[in-house]
mmCIF file of C-alpha atoms in Angstrom:
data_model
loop_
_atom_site.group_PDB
_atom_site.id
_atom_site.type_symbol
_atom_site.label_atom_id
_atom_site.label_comp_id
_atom_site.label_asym_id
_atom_site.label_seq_id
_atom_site.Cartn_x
_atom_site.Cartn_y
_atom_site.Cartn_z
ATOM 1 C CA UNK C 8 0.000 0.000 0.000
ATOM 2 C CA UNK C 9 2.555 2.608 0.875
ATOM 3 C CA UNK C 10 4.228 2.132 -2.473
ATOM 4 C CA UNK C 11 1.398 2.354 -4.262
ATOM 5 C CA UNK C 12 0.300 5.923 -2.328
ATOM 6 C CA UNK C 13 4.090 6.408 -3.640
ATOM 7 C CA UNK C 14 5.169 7.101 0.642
ATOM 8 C CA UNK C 15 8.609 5.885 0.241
ATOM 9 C CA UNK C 16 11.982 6.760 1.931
ATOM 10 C CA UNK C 17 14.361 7.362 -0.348
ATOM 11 C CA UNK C 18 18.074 7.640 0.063
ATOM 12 C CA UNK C 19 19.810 10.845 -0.049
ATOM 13 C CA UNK C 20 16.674 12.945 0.658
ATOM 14 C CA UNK C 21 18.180 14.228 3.477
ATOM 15 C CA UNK C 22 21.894 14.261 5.126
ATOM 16 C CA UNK C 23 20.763 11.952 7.740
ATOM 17 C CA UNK C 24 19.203 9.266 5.431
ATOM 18 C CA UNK C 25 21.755 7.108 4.222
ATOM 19 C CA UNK C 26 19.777 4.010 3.803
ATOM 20 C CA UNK C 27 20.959 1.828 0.534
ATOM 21 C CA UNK C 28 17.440 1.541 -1.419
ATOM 22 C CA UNK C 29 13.750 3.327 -1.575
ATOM 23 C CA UNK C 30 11.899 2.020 1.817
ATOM 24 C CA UNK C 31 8.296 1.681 2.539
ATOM 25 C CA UNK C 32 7.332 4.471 4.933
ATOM 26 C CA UNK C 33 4.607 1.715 6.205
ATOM 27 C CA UNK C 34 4.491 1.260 10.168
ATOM 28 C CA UNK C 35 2.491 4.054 10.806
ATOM 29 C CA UNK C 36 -0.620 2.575 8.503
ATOM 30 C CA UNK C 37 0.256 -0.522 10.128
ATOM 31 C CA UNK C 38 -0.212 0.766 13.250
ATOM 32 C CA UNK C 39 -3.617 2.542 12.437
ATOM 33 C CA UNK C 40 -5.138 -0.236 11.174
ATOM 34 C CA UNK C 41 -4.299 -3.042 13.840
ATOM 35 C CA UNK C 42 -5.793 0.101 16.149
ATOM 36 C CA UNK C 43 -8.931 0.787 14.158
ATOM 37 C CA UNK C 44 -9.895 -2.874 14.178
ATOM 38 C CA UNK C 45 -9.275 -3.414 17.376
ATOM 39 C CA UNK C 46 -11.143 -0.371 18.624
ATOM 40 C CA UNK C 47 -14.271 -1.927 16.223
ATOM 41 C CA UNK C 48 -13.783 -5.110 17.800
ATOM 42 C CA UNK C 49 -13.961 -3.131 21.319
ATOM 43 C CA UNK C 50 -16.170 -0.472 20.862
ATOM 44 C CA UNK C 51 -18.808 -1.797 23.068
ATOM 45 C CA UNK C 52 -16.318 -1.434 26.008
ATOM 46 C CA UNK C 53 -14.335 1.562 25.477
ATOM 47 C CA UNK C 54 -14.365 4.395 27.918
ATOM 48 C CA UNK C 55 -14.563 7.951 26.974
ATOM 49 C CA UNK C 56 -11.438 8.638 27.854
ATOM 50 C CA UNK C 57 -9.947 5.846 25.710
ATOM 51 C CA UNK C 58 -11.819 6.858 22.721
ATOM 52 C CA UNK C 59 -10.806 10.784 23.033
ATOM 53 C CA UNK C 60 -7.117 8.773 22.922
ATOM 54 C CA UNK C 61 -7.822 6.790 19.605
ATOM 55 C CA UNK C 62 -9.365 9.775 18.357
ATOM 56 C CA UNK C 63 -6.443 12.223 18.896
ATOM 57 C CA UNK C 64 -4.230 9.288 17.758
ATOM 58 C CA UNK C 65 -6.066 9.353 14.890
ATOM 59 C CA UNK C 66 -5.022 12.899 13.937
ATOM 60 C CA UNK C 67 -1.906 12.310 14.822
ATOM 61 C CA UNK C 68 -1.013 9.663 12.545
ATOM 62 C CA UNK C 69 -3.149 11.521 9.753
ATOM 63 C CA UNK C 70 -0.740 14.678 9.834
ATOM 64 C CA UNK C 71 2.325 12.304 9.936
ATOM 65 C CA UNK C 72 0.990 10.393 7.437
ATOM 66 C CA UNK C 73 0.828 13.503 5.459
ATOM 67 C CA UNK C 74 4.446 14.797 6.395
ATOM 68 C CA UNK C 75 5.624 10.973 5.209
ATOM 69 C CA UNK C 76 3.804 11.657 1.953
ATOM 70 C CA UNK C 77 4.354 15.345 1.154
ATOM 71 C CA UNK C 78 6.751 16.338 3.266
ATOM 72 C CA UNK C 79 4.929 19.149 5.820
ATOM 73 C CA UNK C 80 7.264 21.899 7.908
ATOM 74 C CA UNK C 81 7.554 21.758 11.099
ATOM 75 C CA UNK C 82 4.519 24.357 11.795
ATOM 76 C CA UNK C 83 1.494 21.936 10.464
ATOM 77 C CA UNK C 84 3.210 18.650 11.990
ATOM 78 C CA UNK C 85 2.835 21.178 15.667
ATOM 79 C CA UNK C 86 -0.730 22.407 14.590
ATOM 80 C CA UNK C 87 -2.043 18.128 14.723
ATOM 81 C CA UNK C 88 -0.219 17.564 17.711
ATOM 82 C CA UNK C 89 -2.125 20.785 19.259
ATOM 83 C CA UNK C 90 -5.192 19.599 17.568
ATOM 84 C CA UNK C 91 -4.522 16.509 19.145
ATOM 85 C CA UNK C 92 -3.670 17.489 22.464
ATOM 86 C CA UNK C 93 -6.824 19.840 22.377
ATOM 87 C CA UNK C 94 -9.227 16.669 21.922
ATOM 88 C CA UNK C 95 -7.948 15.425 24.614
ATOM 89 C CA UNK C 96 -8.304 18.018 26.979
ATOM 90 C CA UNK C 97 -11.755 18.365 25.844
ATOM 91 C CA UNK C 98 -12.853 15.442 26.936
ATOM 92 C CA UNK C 99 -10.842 15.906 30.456
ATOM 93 C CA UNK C 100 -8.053 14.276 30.060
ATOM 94 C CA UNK C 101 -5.471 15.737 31.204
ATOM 95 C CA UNK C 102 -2.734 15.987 33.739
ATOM 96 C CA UNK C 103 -3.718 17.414 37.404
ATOM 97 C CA UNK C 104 -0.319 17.960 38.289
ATOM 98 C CA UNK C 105 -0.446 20.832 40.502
ATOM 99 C CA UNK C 106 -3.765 20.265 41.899
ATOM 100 C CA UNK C 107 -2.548 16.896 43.222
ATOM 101 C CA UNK C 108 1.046 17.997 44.184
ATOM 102 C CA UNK C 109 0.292 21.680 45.349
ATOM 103 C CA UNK C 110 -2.085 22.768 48.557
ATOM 104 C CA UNK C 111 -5.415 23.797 47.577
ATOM 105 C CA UNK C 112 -4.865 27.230 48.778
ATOM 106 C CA UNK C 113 -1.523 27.528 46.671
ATOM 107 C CA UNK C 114 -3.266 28.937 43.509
ATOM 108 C CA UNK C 115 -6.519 29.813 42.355
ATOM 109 C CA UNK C 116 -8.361 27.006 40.876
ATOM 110 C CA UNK C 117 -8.787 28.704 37.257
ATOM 111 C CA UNK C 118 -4.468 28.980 37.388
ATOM 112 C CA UNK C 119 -4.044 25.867 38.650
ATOM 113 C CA UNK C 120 -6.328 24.451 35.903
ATOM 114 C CA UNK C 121 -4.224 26.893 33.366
ATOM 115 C CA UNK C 122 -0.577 25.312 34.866
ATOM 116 C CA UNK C 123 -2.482 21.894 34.251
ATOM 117 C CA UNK C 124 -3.456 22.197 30.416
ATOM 118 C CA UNK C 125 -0.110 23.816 29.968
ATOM 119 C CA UNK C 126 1.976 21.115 31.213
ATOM 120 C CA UNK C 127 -0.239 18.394 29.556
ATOM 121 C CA UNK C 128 0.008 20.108 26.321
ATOM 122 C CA UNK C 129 3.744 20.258 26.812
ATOM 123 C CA UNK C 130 3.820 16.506 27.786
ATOM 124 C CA UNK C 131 2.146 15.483 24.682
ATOM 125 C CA UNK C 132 3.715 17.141 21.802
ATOM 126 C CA UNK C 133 7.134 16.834 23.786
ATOM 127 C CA UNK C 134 6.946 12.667 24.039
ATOM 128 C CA UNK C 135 5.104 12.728 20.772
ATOM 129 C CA UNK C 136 8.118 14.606 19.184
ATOM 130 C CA UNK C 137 10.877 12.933 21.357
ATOM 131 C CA UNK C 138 9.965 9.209 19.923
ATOM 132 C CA UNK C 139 9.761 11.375 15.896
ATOM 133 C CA UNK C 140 12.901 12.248 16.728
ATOM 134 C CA UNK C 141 14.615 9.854 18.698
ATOM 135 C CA UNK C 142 13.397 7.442 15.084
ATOM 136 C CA UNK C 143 17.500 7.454 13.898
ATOM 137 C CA UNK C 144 17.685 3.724 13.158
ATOM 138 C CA UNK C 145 15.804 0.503 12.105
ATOM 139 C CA UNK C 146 13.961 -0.717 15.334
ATOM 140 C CA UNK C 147 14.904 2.152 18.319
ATOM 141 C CA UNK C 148 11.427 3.305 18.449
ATOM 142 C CA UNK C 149 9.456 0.060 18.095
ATOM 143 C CA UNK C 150 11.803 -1.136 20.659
ATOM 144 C CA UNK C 151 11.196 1.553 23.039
ATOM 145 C CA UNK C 152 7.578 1.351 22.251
ATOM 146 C CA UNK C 153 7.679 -2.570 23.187
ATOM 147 C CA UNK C 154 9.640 -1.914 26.390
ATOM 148 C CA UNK C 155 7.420 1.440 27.338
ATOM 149 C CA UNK C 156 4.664 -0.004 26.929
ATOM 150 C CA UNK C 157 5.127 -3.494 28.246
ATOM 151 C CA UNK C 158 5.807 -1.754 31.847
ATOM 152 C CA UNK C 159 3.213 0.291 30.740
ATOM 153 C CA UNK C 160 0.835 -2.701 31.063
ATOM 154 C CA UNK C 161 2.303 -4.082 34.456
ATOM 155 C CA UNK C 162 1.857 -0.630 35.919
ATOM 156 C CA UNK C 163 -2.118 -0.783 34.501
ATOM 157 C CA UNK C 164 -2.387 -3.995 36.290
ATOM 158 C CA UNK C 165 -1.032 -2.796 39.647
ATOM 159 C CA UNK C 166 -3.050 0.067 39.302
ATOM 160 C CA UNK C 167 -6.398 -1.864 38.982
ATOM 161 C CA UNK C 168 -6.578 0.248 35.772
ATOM 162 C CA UNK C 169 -8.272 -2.789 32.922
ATOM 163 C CA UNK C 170 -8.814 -0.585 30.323
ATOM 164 C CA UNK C 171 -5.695 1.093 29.998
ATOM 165 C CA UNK C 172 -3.932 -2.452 30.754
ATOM 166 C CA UNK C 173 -6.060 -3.927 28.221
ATOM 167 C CA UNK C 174 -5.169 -0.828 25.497
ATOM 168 C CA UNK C 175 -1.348 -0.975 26.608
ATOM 169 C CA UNK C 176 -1.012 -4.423 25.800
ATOM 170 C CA UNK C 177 -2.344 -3.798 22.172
ATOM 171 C CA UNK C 178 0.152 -1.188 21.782
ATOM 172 C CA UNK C 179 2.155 -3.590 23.199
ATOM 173 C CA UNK C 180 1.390 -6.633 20.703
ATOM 174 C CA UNK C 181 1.662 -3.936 18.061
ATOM 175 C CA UNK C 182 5.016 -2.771 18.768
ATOM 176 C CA UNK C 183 6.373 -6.012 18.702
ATOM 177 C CA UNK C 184 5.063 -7.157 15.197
ATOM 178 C CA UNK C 185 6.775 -3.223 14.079
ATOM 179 C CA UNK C 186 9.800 -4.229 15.769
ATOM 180 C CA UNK C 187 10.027 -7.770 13.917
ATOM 181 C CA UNK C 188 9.620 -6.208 10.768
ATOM 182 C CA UNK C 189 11.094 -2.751 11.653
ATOM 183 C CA UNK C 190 14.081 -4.265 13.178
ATOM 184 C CA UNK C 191 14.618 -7.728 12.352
ATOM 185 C CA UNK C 192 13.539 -7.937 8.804
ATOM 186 C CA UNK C 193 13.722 -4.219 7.284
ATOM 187 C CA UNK C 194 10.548 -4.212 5.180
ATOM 188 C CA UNK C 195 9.420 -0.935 6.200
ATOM 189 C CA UNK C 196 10.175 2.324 7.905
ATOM 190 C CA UNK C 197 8.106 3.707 10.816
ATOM 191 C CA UNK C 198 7.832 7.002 9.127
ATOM 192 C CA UNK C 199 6.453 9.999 11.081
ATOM 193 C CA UNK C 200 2.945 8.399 11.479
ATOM 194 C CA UNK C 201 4.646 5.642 13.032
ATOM 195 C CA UNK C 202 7.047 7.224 15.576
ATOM 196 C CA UNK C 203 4.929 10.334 16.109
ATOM 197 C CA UNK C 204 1.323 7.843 17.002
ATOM 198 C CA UNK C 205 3.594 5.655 19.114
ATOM 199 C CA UNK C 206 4.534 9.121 21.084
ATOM 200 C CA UNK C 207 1.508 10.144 21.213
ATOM 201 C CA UNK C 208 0.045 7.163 22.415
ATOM 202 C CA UNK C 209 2.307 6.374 24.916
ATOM 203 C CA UNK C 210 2.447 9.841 26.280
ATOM 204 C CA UNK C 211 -1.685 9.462 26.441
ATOM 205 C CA UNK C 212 -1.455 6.161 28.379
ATOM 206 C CA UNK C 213 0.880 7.764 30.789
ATOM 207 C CA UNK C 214 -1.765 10.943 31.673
ATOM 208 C CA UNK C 215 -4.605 8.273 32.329
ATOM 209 C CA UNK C 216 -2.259 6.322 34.514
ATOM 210 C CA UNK C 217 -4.028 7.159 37.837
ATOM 211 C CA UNK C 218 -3.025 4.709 40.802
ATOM 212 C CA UNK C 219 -5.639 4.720 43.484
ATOM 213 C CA UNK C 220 -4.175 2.509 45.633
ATOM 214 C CA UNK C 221 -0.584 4.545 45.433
ATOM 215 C CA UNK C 222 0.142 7.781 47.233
ATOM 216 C CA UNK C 223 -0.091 10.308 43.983
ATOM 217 C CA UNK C 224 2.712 12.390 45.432
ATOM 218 C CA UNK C 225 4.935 9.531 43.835
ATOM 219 C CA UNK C 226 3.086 7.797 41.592
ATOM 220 C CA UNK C 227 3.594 10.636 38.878
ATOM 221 C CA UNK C 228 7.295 9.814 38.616
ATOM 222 C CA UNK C 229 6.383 6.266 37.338
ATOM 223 C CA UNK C 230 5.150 7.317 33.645
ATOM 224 C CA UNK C 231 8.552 9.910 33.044
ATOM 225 C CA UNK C 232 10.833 7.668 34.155
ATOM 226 C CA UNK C 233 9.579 4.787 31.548
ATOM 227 C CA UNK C 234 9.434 7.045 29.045
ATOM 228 C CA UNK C 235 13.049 8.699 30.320
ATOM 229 C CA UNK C 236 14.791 7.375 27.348
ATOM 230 C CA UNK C 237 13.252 9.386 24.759
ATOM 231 C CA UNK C 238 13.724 12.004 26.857
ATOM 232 C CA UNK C 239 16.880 11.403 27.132
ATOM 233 C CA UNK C 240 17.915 11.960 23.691
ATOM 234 C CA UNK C 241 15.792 14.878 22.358
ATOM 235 C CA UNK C 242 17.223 16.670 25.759
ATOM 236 C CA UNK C 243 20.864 15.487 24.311
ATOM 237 C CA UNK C 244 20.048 16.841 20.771
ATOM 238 C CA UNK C 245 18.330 19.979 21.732
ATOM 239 C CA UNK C 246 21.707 20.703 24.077
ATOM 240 C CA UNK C 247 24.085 19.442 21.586
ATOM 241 C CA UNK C 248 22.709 21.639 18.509
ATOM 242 C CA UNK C 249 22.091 24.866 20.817
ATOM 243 C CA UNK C 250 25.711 24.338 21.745
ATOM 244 C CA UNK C 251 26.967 24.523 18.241
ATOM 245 C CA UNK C 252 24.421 26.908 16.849
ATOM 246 C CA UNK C 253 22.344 24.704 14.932
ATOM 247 C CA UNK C 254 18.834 24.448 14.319
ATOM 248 C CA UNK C 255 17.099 22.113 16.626
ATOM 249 C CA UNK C 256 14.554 20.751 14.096
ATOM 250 C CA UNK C 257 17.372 19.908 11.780
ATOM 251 C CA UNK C 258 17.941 16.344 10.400
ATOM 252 C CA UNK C 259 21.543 15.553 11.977
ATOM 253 C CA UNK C 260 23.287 12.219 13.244
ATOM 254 C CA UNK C 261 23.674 13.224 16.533
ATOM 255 C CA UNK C 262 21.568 11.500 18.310
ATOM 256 C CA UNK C 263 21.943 8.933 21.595
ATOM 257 C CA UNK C 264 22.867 5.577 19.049
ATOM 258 C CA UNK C 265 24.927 8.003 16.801
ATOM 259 C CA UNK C 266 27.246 9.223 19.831
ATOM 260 C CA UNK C 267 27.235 5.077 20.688
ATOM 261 C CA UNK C 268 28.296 4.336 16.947
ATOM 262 C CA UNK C 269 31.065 7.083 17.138
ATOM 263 C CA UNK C 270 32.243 5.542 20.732
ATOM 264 C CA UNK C 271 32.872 2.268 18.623
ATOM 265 C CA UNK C 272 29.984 0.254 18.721
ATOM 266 C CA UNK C 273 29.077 -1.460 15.874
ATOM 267 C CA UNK C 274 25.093 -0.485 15.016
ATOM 268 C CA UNK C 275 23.040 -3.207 16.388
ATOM 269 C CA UNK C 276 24.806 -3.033 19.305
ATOM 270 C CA UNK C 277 24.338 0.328 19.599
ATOM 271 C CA UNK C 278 20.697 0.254 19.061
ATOM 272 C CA UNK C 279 20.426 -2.755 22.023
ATOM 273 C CA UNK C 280 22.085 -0.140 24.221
ATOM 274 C CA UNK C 281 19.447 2.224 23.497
ATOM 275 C CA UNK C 282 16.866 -0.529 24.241
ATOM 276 C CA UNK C 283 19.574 -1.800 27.546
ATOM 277 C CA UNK C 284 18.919 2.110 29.090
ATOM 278 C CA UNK C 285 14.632 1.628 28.802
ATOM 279 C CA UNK C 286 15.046 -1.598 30.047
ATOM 280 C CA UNK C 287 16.967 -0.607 33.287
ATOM 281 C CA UNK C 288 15.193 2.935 33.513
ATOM 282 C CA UNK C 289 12.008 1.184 33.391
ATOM 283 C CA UNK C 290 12.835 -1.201 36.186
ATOM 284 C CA UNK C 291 13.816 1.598 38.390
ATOM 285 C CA UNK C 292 10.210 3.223 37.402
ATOM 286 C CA UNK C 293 9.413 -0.044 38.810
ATOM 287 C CA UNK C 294 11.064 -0.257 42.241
ATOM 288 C CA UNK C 295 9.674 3.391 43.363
ATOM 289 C CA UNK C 296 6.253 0.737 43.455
ATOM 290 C CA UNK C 297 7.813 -0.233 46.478
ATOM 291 C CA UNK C 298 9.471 2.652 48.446
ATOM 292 C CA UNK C 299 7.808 5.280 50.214
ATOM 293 C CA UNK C 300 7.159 8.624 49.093
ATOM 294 C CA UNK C 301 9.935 10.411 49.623
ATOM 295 C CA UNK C 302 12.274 7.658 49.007
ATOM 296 C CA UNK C 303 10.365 6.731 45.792
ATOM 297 C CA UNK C 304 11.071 11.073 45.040
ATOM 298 C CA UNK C 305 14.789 11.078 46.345
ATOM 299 C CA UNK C 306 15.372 7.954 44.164
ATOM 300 C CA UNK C 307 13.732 10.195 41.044
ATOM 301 C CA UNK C 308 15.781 13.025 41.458
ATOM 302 C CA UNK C 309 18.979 10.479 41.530
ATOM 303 C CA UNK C 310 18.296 9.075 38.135
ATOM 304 C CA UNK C 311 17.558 12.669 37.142
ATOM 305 C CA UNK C 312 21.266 13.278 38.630
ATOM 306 C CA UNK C 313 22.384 10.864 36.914
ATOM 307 C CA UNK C 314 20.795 11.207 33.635
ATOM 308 C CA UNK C 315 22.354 14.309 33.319
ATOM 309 C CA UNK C 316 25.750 13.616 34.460
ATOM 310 C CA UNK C 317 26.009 10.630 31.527
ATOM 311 C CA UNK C 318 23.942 13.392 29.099
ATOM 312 C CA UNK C 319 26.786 16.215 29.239
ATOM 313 C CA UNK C 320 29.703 13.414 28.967
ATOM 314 C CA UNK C 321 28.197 11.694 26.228
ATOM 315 C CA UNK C 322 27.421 15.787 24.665
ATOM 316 C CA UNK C 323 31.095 16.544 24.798
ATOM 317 C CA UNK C 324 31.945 13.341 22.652
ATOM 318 C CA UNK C 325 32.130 13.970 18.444
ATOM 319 C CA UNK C 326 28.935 13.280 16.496
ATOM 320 C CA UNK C 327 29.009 11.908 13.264
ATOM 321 C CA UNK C 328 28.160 14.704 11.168
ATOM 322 C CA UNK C 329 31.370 16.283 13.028
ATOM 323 C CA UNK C 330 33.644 13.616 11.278
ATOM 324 C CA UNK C 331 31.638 13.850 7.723
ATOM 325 C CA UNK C 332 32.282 17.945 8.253
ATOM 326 C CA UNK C 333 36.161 17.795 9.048
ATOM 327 C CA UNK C 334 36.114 15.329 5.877
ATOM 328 C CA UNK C 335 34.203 17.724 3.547
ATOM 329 C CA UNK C 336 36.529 20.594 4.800
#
């Protein structure tokens, strides 16, 4: 189908795609059809705050379709993630950060409700665009999107949460055909309406992740930290190119698997270390399950520490495209 509808990757169409032949830009319609059956298959049973999901997935994945096909800036790809992220908070879901964290008497209720909508509009096109971007080689972001959202569904579970377990482990099943044929067997690229639904998706599953039988004072670390690894890298990136004077939304090898490659590792390696760091970041998400509050908080802010400490080492270390510029010069 997507060679047909002509979306294709082809070599050479940017610096940064230096794949051998014209590839299928395919996972993403892959991805919205296993969802749209499944959602007919479901309807009966899905919540409204499931559907407003599927639906803002839905646009989602239709603007990154069109960016696969056409080619869009970076302004319309932003205007479906707001449209997106709008939906969403329409139908009240959304993040209640400071209501939950903050006294009741810290802020008003209509500026709480505005620091709310800000921050979940930040969370969603920020994870939707880290996992776009974070999309540098064959399987990283079905990968991620396996090992997200496979903790994903254990957290769902321990929450009492069936609905969101039950939609997690779809992504979950998903993720792993993409990865087989993503990662294993190269038929197809994830394309934007891949990586940018998976994002999206994930980031969505993490909002409605609402533990009532875990203090919330904690429980909010659980979603960032197993989504840390995307994170991780557009953080790097954004760093990285502000530090050299480069545009952030610029197609460069300088991403975490690049700076892995350039340390020596040959590429599959490199892309199972990308895959190593969600496995053991998500198994720390895991263990705060088990502490108290402020243990389960002074064990965030230590990964946080640490995060950053291996971030600006691995920052200071040559990129590719500073080899392929020494080269040129």
């Amino acid at each position: 189908m997507a060679e047909r509808l002509g979306i294709m990757d082809v070599p050479g169409s940017a610096p940064h795609k230096q794949h051998a032949r014209s590839t299928p830009l395919a996972g993403g319609i892959l991805l919205f059809l296993a969802f749209f059956f499944l959602a007919l298959f479901y309807y009966s049973s899905l919540s409204r705050d499931m559907l407003a999901v599927l639906i803002g997935a839905v646009v989602v994945f239709t603007f990154g379709l069109l960016d696969d096909l056409k080619g869009l800036s970076a302004g319309p790809k932003l205007l479906g993630q707001l449209i997106a992220s709008a939906l969403l908070i329409s139908f009240g879901v959304q993040v209640r950060f400071v209501t939950v964290l903050f006294e009741t008497n810290a802020f008003s209720s209509t500026f709480a409700q505005l620091l709310n909508i800000l921050i979940t509009i930040f969370w969603l096109v920020g994870i939707t665009n880290a996992m776009n971007m974070i999309d540098s080689m064959d399987g990283i972001v079905a990968g991620l999107g396996t090992i997200a959202s496979a903790f994903f569904v254990g957290a769902a579970i321990l929450s009492q949460q069936p609905m969101l377990a039950l939609w997690t482990a779809a992504l979950l099943g998903i993720s792993i055909a993409l990865y087989f044929w993503n990662g294993v067997a190269v038929r197809f690229f994830l394309g934007d309406s891949g990586a940018q639904t998976i994002g999206f998706l994930l980031a969505s599953f993490a909002i409605l992740y609402n533990p009532l039988n875990r203090n919330p004072e904690s429980s909010w670390v659980v979603p960032i930290m197993l989504l840390g690894v995307p994170i991780f890298d557009t953080t790097l990136v954004v760093v990285s190119r502000l530090r050299r004077g480069q545009s952030i939304g610029s197609g460069r090898r300088d991403h975490t698997y690049h700076r892995f490659i350039k340390l020596g590792m040959m590429p599959r390696y490199a892309v199972f270390s990308v895959h190593l760091m969600g496995l053991v970041i998500g198994g720390l998400a895991f263990l705060t399950f088990y502490l108290e509050p402020w243990l389960a908080l002074t064990f965030f802010l230590a990964s946080i520490i640490g995060g950053l400490s291996f971030l600006f080492w691995l920052e200071r270390k040559p990129t590719l495209d500073d080899d392929a510029g020494k080269k040129i010069s």
